[in-house]
Short mmCIF file of C-alpha atoms in Angstrom, two decimals:
data_model
loop_
_atom_site.label_atom_id
_atom_site.label_comp_id
_atom_site.label_asym_id
_atom_site.label_seq_id
_atom_site.Cartn_x
_atom_site.Cartn_y
_atom_site.Cartn_z
CA MET R 1 93.82 160.90 158.19
CA ILE R 2 93.33 157.19 157.32
CA ASP R 3 91.22 155.19 159.75
CA MET R 4 93.18 152.10 160.89
CA ALA R 5 90.00 150.07 161.10
CA GLU R 6 89.32 150.71 157.43
CA ALA R 7 92.93 149.93 156.52
CA ARG R 8 92.75 146.43 158.00
CA PRO R 9 91.71 143.72 155.54
CA LEU R 10 88.19 142.48 155.82
CA ALA R 11 87.78 139.26 157.75
CA ARG R 12 86.85 136.21 155.65
CA ALA R 13 83.32 135.00 156.05
CA PRO R 14 83.18 131.66 157.92
CA ASN R 15 81.43 129.78 155.08
CA SER R 16 83.32 131.27 152.16
CA PRO R 17 85.41 128.72 150.18
CA VAL R 18 89.17 128.91 150.25
CA ARG R 19 90.63 129.43 146.80
CA LYS R 20 93.77 127.41 146.22
CA ALA R 21 96.43 128.47 143.79
CA PRO R 22 96.06 126.53 140.52
CA ARG R 23 98.67 123.83 140.05
CA PRO R 24 100.63 123.87 136.83
CA SER R 25 99.36 121.20 134.47
CA ARG R 26 101.84 118.50 133.53
CA SER R 27 101.66 117.96 129.78
CA ILE R 28 102.99 114.80 128.20
CA ALA R 29 105.88 115.33 125.81
CA PRO R 30 104.96 114.83 122.14
CA GLN R 31 107.83 112.36 121.73
CA VAL R 32 106.37 110.15 124.47
CA ILE R 33 102.96 110.23 122.78
CA ASP R 34 104.47 109.32 119.41
CA ILE R 35 106.40 106.41 120.90
CA GLY R 36 103.32 105.20 122.75
CA VAL R 37 101.19 105.29 119.60
CA GLN R 38 103.83 103.45 117.57
CA VAL R 39 104.27 100.76 120.23
CA THR R 40 100.50 100.33 120.44
CA VAL R 41 100.11 99.93 116.69
CA VAL R 42 102.93 97.37 116.53
CA ALA R 43 101.50 95.46 119.49
CA VAL R 44 98.02 95.35 117.91
CA ILE R 45 99.39 94.07 114.59
CA ALA R 46 101.55 91.49 116.36
CA GLY R 47 98.56 90.33 118.44
CA ILE R 48 96.35 89.95 115.37
CA TRP R 49 99.11 88.02 113.63
CA GLU R 50 99.73 85.69 116.58
CA PHE R 51 96.16 84.92 117.61
CA GLY R 52 94.83 84.86 114.06
CA ALA R 53 97.34 82.16 113.10
CA ARG R 54 96.96 80.29 116.40
CA PHE R 55 93.19 79.95 116.35
CA GLY R 56 92.64 79.23 112.68
CA ALA R 57 91.51 82.61 111.41
CA LEU R 58 94.61 82.66 109.20
CA ASN R 59 96.29 79.78 107.42
CA PRO R 60 99.25 78.80 109.66
CA PHE R 61 101.25 77.65 106.64
CA LEU R 62 100.80 80.84 104.66
CA LEU R 63 101.16 82.98 107.79
CA PRO R 64 102.81 81.10 110.67
CA PRO R 65 102.34 82.42 114.22
CA LEU R 66 104.63 85.21 115.23
CA SER R 67 105.93 83.24 118.22
CA VAL R 68 107.05 80.42 115.90
CA VAL R 69 108.78 82.92 113.61
CA LEU R 70 110.58 84.55 116.55
CA GLU R 71 111.59 81.12 117.85
CA ARG R 72 113.14 80.28 114.47
CA LEU R 73 114.89 83.64 114.41
CA TRP R 74 116.33 83.03 117.88
CA GLU R 75 117.57 79.59 116.82
CA ASP R 76 119.26 81.10 113.74
CA ILE R 77 120.87 83.76 115.91
CA LEU R 78 122.24 81.13 118.29
CA ALA R 79 123.49 79.09 115.34
CA GLY R 80 125.16 82.19 113.85
CA THR R 81 123.49 81.97 110.44
CA ALA R 82 121.22 84.98 111.01
CA LEU R 83 124.13 87.13 112.17
CA VAL R 84 126.17 86.20 109.09
CA ASP R 85 123.28 86.94 106.72
CA VAL R 86 122.45 90.26 108.37
CA GLY R 87 126.13 91.23 108.49
CA LEU R 88 126.63 90.53 104.78
CA THR R 89 123.47 92.43 103.82
CA LEU R 90 124.42 95.40 105.98
CA TYR R 91 127.99 95.36 104.64
CA ARG R 92 126.87 95.44 101.01
CA ALA R 93 124.28 98.15 101.63
CA LEU R 94 126.58 100.44 103.62
CA VAL R 95 129.59 100.09 101.30
CA GLY R 96 127.47 100.86 98.25
CA PHE R 97 125.82 103.75 100.09
CA VAL R 98 129.16 105.26 101.10
CA ILE R 99 130.49 104.98 97.53
CA ALA R 100 127.38 106.75 96.24
CA ALA R 101 127.74 109.50 98.86
CA ILE R 102 131.42 110.04 98.08
CA ILE R 103 130.61 110.48 94.38
CA GLY R 104 127.14 112.01 94.58
CA ILE R 105 127.73 114.87 97.02
CA PRO R 106 130.65 116.46 95.12
CA ALA R 107 128.82 115.87 91.84
CA GLY R 108 125.74 117.69 93.14
CA ILE R 109 127.79 120.62 94.37
CA LEU R 110 129.63 120.86 91.07
CA MET R 111 126.34 120.78 89.18
CA ALA R 112 125.12 123.75 91.21
CA ARG R 113 128.33 125.76 90.82
CA SER R 114 129.49 124.89 87.30
CA ALA R 115 127.37 125.27 84.19
CA VAL R 116 129.59 122.87 82.22
CA VAL R 117 129.16 120.08 84.79
CA ARG R 118 125.44 120.77 84.97
CA TRP R 119 125.06 120.56 81.18
CA PHE R 120 126.85 117.21 81.21
CA LEU R 121 125.25 115.55 84.28
CA ASP R 122 121.74 116.99 84.29
CA PRO R 123 120.48 114.92 81.31
CA LEU R 124 122.01 111.76 82.79
CA VAL R 125 120.45 112.36 86.20
CA SER R 126 117.09 113.28 84.67
CA ILE R 127 117.04 110.03 82.67
CA GLY R 128 118.49 107.78 85.34
CA PHE R 129 116.49 108.96 88.34
CA PRO R 130 113.08 107.53 87.29
CA MET R 131 114.58 104.48 85.60
CA PRO R 132 114.33 101.13 87.44
CA LYS R 133 117.95 100.63 88.44
CA ILE R 134 117.59 96.87 88.97
CA ALA R 135 117.38 96.52 85.16
CA PHE R 136 121.15 97.13 85.08
CA LEU R 137 121.90 94.14 87.30
CA PRO R 138 122.57 91.71 84.39
CA ILE R 139 125.03 94.24 82.93
CA PHE R 140 126.87 94.58 86.22
CA VAL R 141 127.02 90.80 86.56
CA LEU R 142 128.56 90.54 83.09
CA TRP R 143 131.02 93.36 83.73
CA PHE R 144 132.06 92.32 87.22
CA ASP R 145 131.17 89.06 88.98
CA ILE R 146 128.33 87.24 90.69
CA TYR R 147 129.64 87.91 94.18
CA ASP R 148 129.85 91.07 96.27
CA THR R 149 131.28 93.46 93.67
CA SER R 150 128.26 93.53 91.37
CA LYS R 151 125.87 93.79 94.34
CA ILE R 152 127.76 96.69 95.88
CA ILE R 153 127.97 98.54 92.56
CA MET R 154 124.25 97.97 92.05
CA VAL R 155 123.57 99.54 95.45
CA ALA R 156 125.87 102.48 94.74
CA PHE R 157 124.18 103.04 91.37
CA SER R 158 120.74 103.07 93.01
CA CYS R 159 121.78 105.43 95.82
CA PHE R 160 123.65 107.87 93.59
CA PHE R 161 120.62 109.56 92.02
CA PRO R 162 118.71 110.64 95.16
CA ILE R 163 121.97 111.86 96.72
CA VAL R 164 123.12 113.94 93.75
CA SER R 165 119.62 115.35 93.20
CA ALA R 166 119.20 116.42 96.83
CA THR R 167 122.70 117.91 96.95
CA TYR R 168 122.15 119.86 93.75
CA ALA R 169 118.76 121.16 94.93
CA GLY R 170 120.13 122.14 98.34
CA THR R 171 123.19 123.92 96.90
CA ALA R 172 121.44 125.65 94.00
CA GLY R 173 118.63 126.94 96.22
CA LEU R 174 120.86 128.70 98.76
CA ASP R 175 120.19 132.28 99.76
CA LYS R 176 122.57 134.56 97.87
CA TRP R 177 122.96 137.16 100.59
CA PRO R 178 125.27 135.11 102.88
CA ILE R 179 127.38 134.17 99.85
CA TRP R 180 127.67 137.79 98.71
CA SER R 181 128.45 138.88 102.24
CA ALA R 182 131.23 136.29 102.57
CA ARG R 183 132.72 137.36 99.24
CA SER R 184 132.60 141.01 100.24
CA PHE R 185 134.75 140.12 103.27
CA GLY R 186 137.32 138.48 101.00
CA ALA R 187 136.36 134.80 101.37
CA LYS R 188 137.91 132.57 98.75
CA GLU R 189 136.15 129.79 96.87
CA ARG R 190 137.48 127.05 99.17
CA GLU R 191 136.33 128.99 102.22
CA LEU R 192 132.95 129.55 100.63
CA LEU R 193 132.62 125.83 100.00
CA TRP R 194 133.44 124.67 103.53
CA GLU R 195 132.02 127.57 105.53
CA VAL R 196 128.99 128.69 103.50
CA TYR R 197 127.83 126.22 100.86
CA LEU R 198 128.13 122.97 102.82
CA PRO R 199 126.68 124.19 106.15
CA MET R 200 123.72 125.88 104.48
CA ALA R 201 123.01 122.93 102.17
CA MET R 202 123.64 120.28 104.83
CA PRO R 203 119.95 119.74 105.81
CA GLN R 204 119.02 119.02 102.20
CA ILE R 205 122.07 116.82 101.69
CA ILE R 206 121.28 114.73 104.77
CA THR R 207 117.68 114.42 103.57
CA GLY R 208 119.01 112.93 100.33
CA LEU R 209 121.14 110.52 102.34
CA GLN R 210 118.11 109.53 104.41
CA VAL R 211 116.22 108.76 101.21
CA ALA R 212 119.12 106.90 99.63
CA LEU R 213 119.92 104.57 102.54
CA PRO R 214 116.55 102.72 102.51
CA VAL R 215 116.85 102.55 98.73
CA GLY R 216 120.22 100.89 99.20
CA MET R 217 118.77 98.41 101.69
CA ILE R 218 115.96 97.50 99.29
CA THR R 219 118.37 97.12 96.38
CA THR R 220 120.63 94.88 98.45
CA ILE R 221 117.76 92.55 99.41
CA VAL R 222 116.50 92.39 95.82
CA THR R 223 119.92 91.64 94.35
CA GLU R 224 120.47 88.91 96.94
CA MET R 225 117.11 87.39 96.03
CA LEU R 226 117.90 87.45 92.33
CA MET R 227 121.51 86.26 92.57
CA GLY R 228 121.28 83.93 95.56
CA GLY R 229 124.09 83.23 97.98
CA ARG R 230 124.43 84.30 101.59
CA GLY R 231 122.52 87.27 102.87
CA VAL R 232 119.02 87.95 104.14
CA GLY R 233 117.52 88.02 100.64
CA GLY R 234 119.30 84.85 99.57
CA ALA R 235 118.21 83.03 102.73
CA MET R 236 114.59 84.05 102.13
CA ILE R 237 114.64 82.78 98.54
CA MET R 238 116.22 79.51 99.66
CA ALA R 239 113.54 79.08 102.32
CA GLY R 240 110.83 79.82 99.75
CA ARG R 241 112.17 77.16 97.39
CA PHE R 242 111.77 74.55 100.12
CA ALA R 243 108.30 75.84 101.13
CA ASP R 244 109.68 76.96 104.50
CA SER R 245 107.23 79.74 105.29
CA VAL R 246 108.64 80.17 108.80
CA GLY R 247 112.08 80.84 107.32
CA VAL R 248 110.63 83.36 104.87
CA PHE R 249 108.86 85.30 107.60
CA SER R 250 111.95 85.07 109.78
CA GLY R 251 113.79 86.94 107.04
CA ILE R 252 111.01 89.53 106.89
CA VAL R 253 111.33 90.13 110.63
CA GLN R 254 115.10 90.52 110.20
CA ILE R 255 114.54 93.11 107.48
CA ILE R 256 112.06 95.01 109.67
CA ILE R 257 114.44 95.11 112.63
CA LEU R 258 117.44 96.00 110.48
CA GLY R 259 115.58 98.75 108.63
CA PHE R 260 114.26 100.22 111.87
CA LEU R 261 117.73 100.35 113.43
CA VAL R 262 119.31 101.86 110.33
CA VAL R 263 116.64 104.56 109.92
CA LYS R 264 116.72 105.53 113.60
CA SER R 265 120.52 105.63 113.55
CA VAL R 266 120.46 108.04 110.60
CA GLU R 267 117.88 110.22 112.37
CA LEU R 268 120.09 110.35 115.47
CA LEU R 269 123.11 111.20 113.32
CA ARG R 270 121.12 113.98 111.64
CA ARG R 271 120.29 115.53 115.01
CA ARG R 272 123.95 115.38 116.02
CA ILE R 273 125.25 116.92 112.81
CA LEU R 274 122.54 119.61 112.69
CA ALA R 275 122.69 120.48 116.39
CA TRP R 276 123.23 124.11 115.36
CA HIS R 277 120.25 124.16 112.99
CA PRO R 278 116.84 125.54 114.07
CA GLU R 279 115.08 122.28 113.14
CA THR R 280 116.72 120.50 116.10
CA ARG R 281 115.26 123.02 118.55
CA ARG R 282 111.64 122.30 117.74
#
């Protein structure tokens, strides 16, 4: 028979410490850390720029203070000139990029699925990919005009090669088992294209688009600098001709802001399109 005195729990000693249940540690999300580090780096660079130019460590003509550059940018925004230049640059870059995507994605898929198309396009892509595309700008000016058409075609030509290469690599490197399984269930070629090939190759295709869009932005700025006229690149060259360093750096700030917004927008679009993909769950 069990003694009730032994069954009762032992009384706690008067001087023994009370052990509290450990509290769950609150870890900071990696995204918050990344944003904090990026903001800190940008703030440090901006501070060095501002105070270095203000207190004589840097030549204020060659590198004007950041506050003066931002003041000029704000004045141009209020006057409407900055909005017009940014709008024209963005229009040329996006139209050329879309044209390249419309042509490059089907071409890459056809290269992966058709030996005849691959024999025809593979040498052209292999030669054109490493070639400096801006060398064709005089030809496009002769063939078309000195206004938007030649600039847009130059952008499309530059964006085509990374898009078609990424699409071909993503389609040709697909796992064969899902394709064989779909064919065994009677899937036709059109169904294979829309339900197997494109979804499985979509991450690689979007990666090619993410590479091509900054290339298109760079090409747009360079063509505007070389050909003049309205646009961020043309405004920077015009400011440089009149030794307006503040205007030049105002254009650089516009390019930084525009590039940041475009890249982040594409990243957000990638997460939306690939919401089903395992990479979005990391």
